[in-house]
């Protein structure tokens, strides 16, 4: 965020700014003179509004490699995750009450499973190896005849670790188990071709991919048995799967963000890779530094590092004006060490010192250089202030 | 909704921990490691008066700031004042959020022990606790 | 919508354009350079974002006459209604399984009760009189010891009829029954002082009051026993009552819309009253015309009329370029006569001919005059084409 | 998502129902009231050829448009053609959405009855059905 002089924003995994082209698409749709009508209205104004929704559905479907009718608009990935997991669990409750997920999932998934555990479902929590990756053999061993749903994210929001959703999904498909993927951090960043992937439900959100906050989508494959019960009821919008007046400008913005992401994916990916390389080379020689998460199986927009003998909260403050994260954004006010990093085998102390740097399209090498300098300086200063461990 | 967890005063103390460090010949010294915070204090007295006070902290910004605040406040005052130091006061003046009271109580322990140590053995450098 | 030359938009009850001042507040918050960060992030950028949310909460609280902490942001009134009704029903399930509402409620309320009926709750559907108004004595008679929740809207979206929520709420409070009000059509349009009203839960949405689509709120009184179970789970945002990244620009826009509505409420109300008077005087002499809903207890932004011997769908098409509604927007594509009008005792045929004209801040007298001319002409033309009733 | 429920053709027919009306001396006339639609047709023949065809409809835009389309299509053709009229054809050419087939079948009934009436009693004005 070179544009806010006093800050260096390196928290693109928490949220991205809307692309200027996205803002341009949205702005005229809000007010009078724009196509602000309710897209459910049958009149001319309503139909004009509705056309924007259709265009956006086409753009998102193209990015995901799926059909437009397979998409349901939601308010974001949190709602998509809930709709997918609770909706499918309710729909398939007769099939069995066993579910599978991982402790490294985002709270929007993990907390839903915790609630389902209280409601009589049994959940297997599969641990990754110490680089954060899940061995498909572990999933294979965990699937039971009464397993109805597996939920595993594609890109981890804290570490950037990528799971092999194709292999994991294939195992689910073989056993007729529904497979849900939280792709909040990967849509628009990694190529996806849902038509040929063994994925049944996939959650996404616009604000992680240079679209607006407050809009997301859930992909629902049109296979027999793949269906979700709605979370909310009301007007018949979206075939009743998710009623409520459609937020046309946001949907149009998401569509445009999807279009841009598709066109520029390769280029962005290389940009991010070079930034991460630059940051890591600048700090990897520090004493006691540890990289969290696989290097080879990870999305290059995220670099997560822990460091020995430095307290995390003070480190975060000493890093200002860098805007970076400790755990995920939604945990950032809690003091608990990240459950993701604990699942990777980090000690509480080491997990607590973790800093997630995440890069975006607007990030420059100069910003990364500043981050390197600031990190080294902060670590040195805090170590200097700390007393020796042995009293 | 997130308010700034650090007040202006905490930010200033954290940014300028002028009293961080050690003393070569302290009148007393103390170090405590508990509740996710590690605090070392050292004092050098001139008779009954605190001449120099230094700290080292491994811990959150509030713990660091509180230690710096203590050092600033007590230099030039009688050693006996250390024993009257109260966590409650600093909780309010910085301020420190309620959930961090535990850490500030560790600081209170350290400050009081330091006061004790400085009185009992005016020229000793032993650790208390 | 004088600005789209070929249409005359008279469907402000379906959705309103965002006020230009609202658009001005939102636009800079979307993109880079604005305060786009995730407001849950602890860093400087996050806190700047969060400040916009706090300001907006203050603005909405001021409009509603409540405290900021009593507001939960949602994606709109549909979600607010669901959260209030399902959330409270779940939370108070021990207290009893009897609920009370009306058949004239919006689908976002009525459909939720239909689902709860299937899940073992018993629902009493109270009928209004033939002007659409509910006699509080009917509510009093319906409350039972096992009643846990009453839900009655303030302004009806099809007819504009206003219920006496103060009297109805007082009855609920006496018997310790929760009282939910769907105020999607009234917030910002009628004065509200929740601090002194016997209302426990109140739903609202921004896009009916010149704010953006995709954002709403639920007011939850802080009284013992007044609590809702969340509909979705995830990050700890909003105290867990409704997680998901807050849509800062939309929230800021809603706040600004609330501020404007509060300042200009009186003036708008008079404007709407004169427009409705003008329209009604222009058509009331037509043969067989019937006004749907009370004249004295109604919000002046809506005029709903039926007319004998004219088919509704053809009337709607013949009225183009007027953008008006038959039932509510979300019903507009279905052919069923409005359940609201049937509850007022209208025959299917008469209900089916109903047209809802709804006015907004931008509506001009010239637009109303055009509506009068167009309506008279369409009625005459269609009657002319129709064969006599007796063959 | 709402597509325009009326195609271009339906809109044009609805806007210009040139054949709406009556005939003073029809060769045959029919009126049916069913399925939420009321349709009256009148035909005037010149020998075996349809000279003038008029309709009246109380019903949805598709019913109106279909009736107008029928009148436009059959003027100048032999009366016998009326009996070959098929709802299916008009469902596709206008087009009319599937859920309105019932109404178009009423029109089919009316058109065929009219054909029948015009043949059986070439100068009668009686209603069929
Ligand atoms: C992996 C993952 N899932 C879900 C979410 C929730 O997304 P949203 O804030 O759009 O509800 C996030 C981001 O917060 C995320 O990173
Ligand atoms: C009375 C009423 N309740 C609820 C709603 C649903 O609101 P939203 O579209 O914001 O979900 C509407 C409007 O559609 C309404 O008029």
Short mmCIF file of C-alpha atoms and ligand atoms in Angstrom, two decimals, chain A residues 13-15 75-81 104-109 153-158 182-186 203-208 213-216 328-330 356, chain C residues 38 232 235 237 242-246, ligand 1:
data_model
loop_
_atom_site.label_atom_id
_atom_site.label_comp_id
_atom_site.label_asym_id
_atom_site.label_seq_id
_atom_site.Cartn_x
_atom_site.Cartn_y
_atom_site.Cartn_z
CA UNK A 13 -3.81 -12.66 2.73
CA UNK A 14 -6.09 -10.85 5.18
CA UNK A 15 -7.64 -8.65 2.51
CA UNK A 75 -21.69 -12.92 1.60
CA UNK A 76 -18.18 -14.38 1.66
CA UNK A 77 -16.15 -17.50 2.29
CA UNK A 78 -17.31 -17.80 5.89
CA UNK A 79 -20.90 -18.14 4.75
CA UNK A 80 -19.88 -20.41 1.84
CA UNK A 81 -18.01 -22.71 4.20
CA UNK A 104 -5.05 -26.40 10.05
CA UNK A 105 -8.35 -25.25 8.51
CA UNK A 106 -9.54 -21.66 8.81
CA UNK A 107 -11.93 -21.01 11.68
CA UNK A 108 -14.78 -20.65 9.17
CA UNK A 109 -14.37 -24.39 8.62
CA UNK A 153 -8.59 -26.23 2.13
CA UNK A 154 -6.50 -25.66 -0.96
CA UNK A 155 -4.13 -22.89 0.19
CA UNK A 156 -3.58 -22.37 3.89
CA UNK A 157 -4.18 -18.77 4.94
CA UNK A 158 -1.36 -18.70 7.49
CA UNK A 182 -12.15 -23.88 1.12
CA UNK A 183 -10.49 -22.03 -1.74
CA UNK A 184 -10.68 -18.54 -0.24
CA UNK A 185 -6.92 -18.14 -0.59
CA UNK A 186 -6.47 -19.90 -3.92
CA UNK A 203 -15.89 -21.84 -1.22
CA UNK A 204 -14.53 -18.55 -2.39
CA UNK A 205 -14.64 -14.86 -1.52
CA UNK A 206 -13.99 -11.74 -3.56
CA UNK A 207 -11.95 -9.66 -1.15
CA UNK A 208 -8.93 -11.95 -1.24
CA UNK A 213 -15.70 -7.38 0.71
CA UNK A 214 -19.14 -8.80 1.44
CA UNK A 215 -19.52 -11.10 -1.54
CA UNK A 216 -18.49 -14.69 -2.05
CA UNK A 328 -4.87 -15.26 10.62
CA UNK A 329 -6.49 -11.87 10.64
CA UNK A 330 -9.40 -13.04 12.70
CA UNK A 356 2.96 -13.82 8.23
CA UNK C 38 -9.43 -6.19 7.15
CA UNK C 232 -22.88 -19.23 10.85
CA UNK C 235 -13.62 -16.18 13.08
CA UNK C 237 -15.86 -11.21 14.41
CA UNK C 242 -21.98 -13.16 12.93
CA UNK C 243 -18.45 -13.96 11.79
CA UNK C 244 -16.90 -13.20 8.41
CA UNK C 245 -14.75 -10.28 7.28
CA UNK C 246 -16.73 -7.09 7.75
C1 LIG E 1 -8.93 -19.87 4.08
C2 LIG E 1 -10.02 -18.91 4.43
N1 LIG E 1 -11.28 -19.32 4.55
C3 LIG E 1 -12.27 -18.49 4.87
C4 LIG E 1 -12.05 -17.14 5.07
C5 LIG E 1 -13.20 -16.27 5.41
O1 LIG E 1 -13.53 -15.43 4.34
P1 LIG E 1 -14.57 -14.22 4.48
O2 LIG E 1 -13.91 -13.23 5.31
O3 LIG E 1 -14.81 -13.80 3.10
O4 LIG E 1 -15.78 -14.75 5.15
C6 LIG E 1 -10.73 -16.66 4.95
C7 LIG E 1 -10.37 -15.25 5.19
O5 LIG E 1 -10.73 -14.60 6.14
C8 LIG E 1 -9.70 -17.56 4.62
O6 LIG E 1 -8.45 -17.14 4.51
#
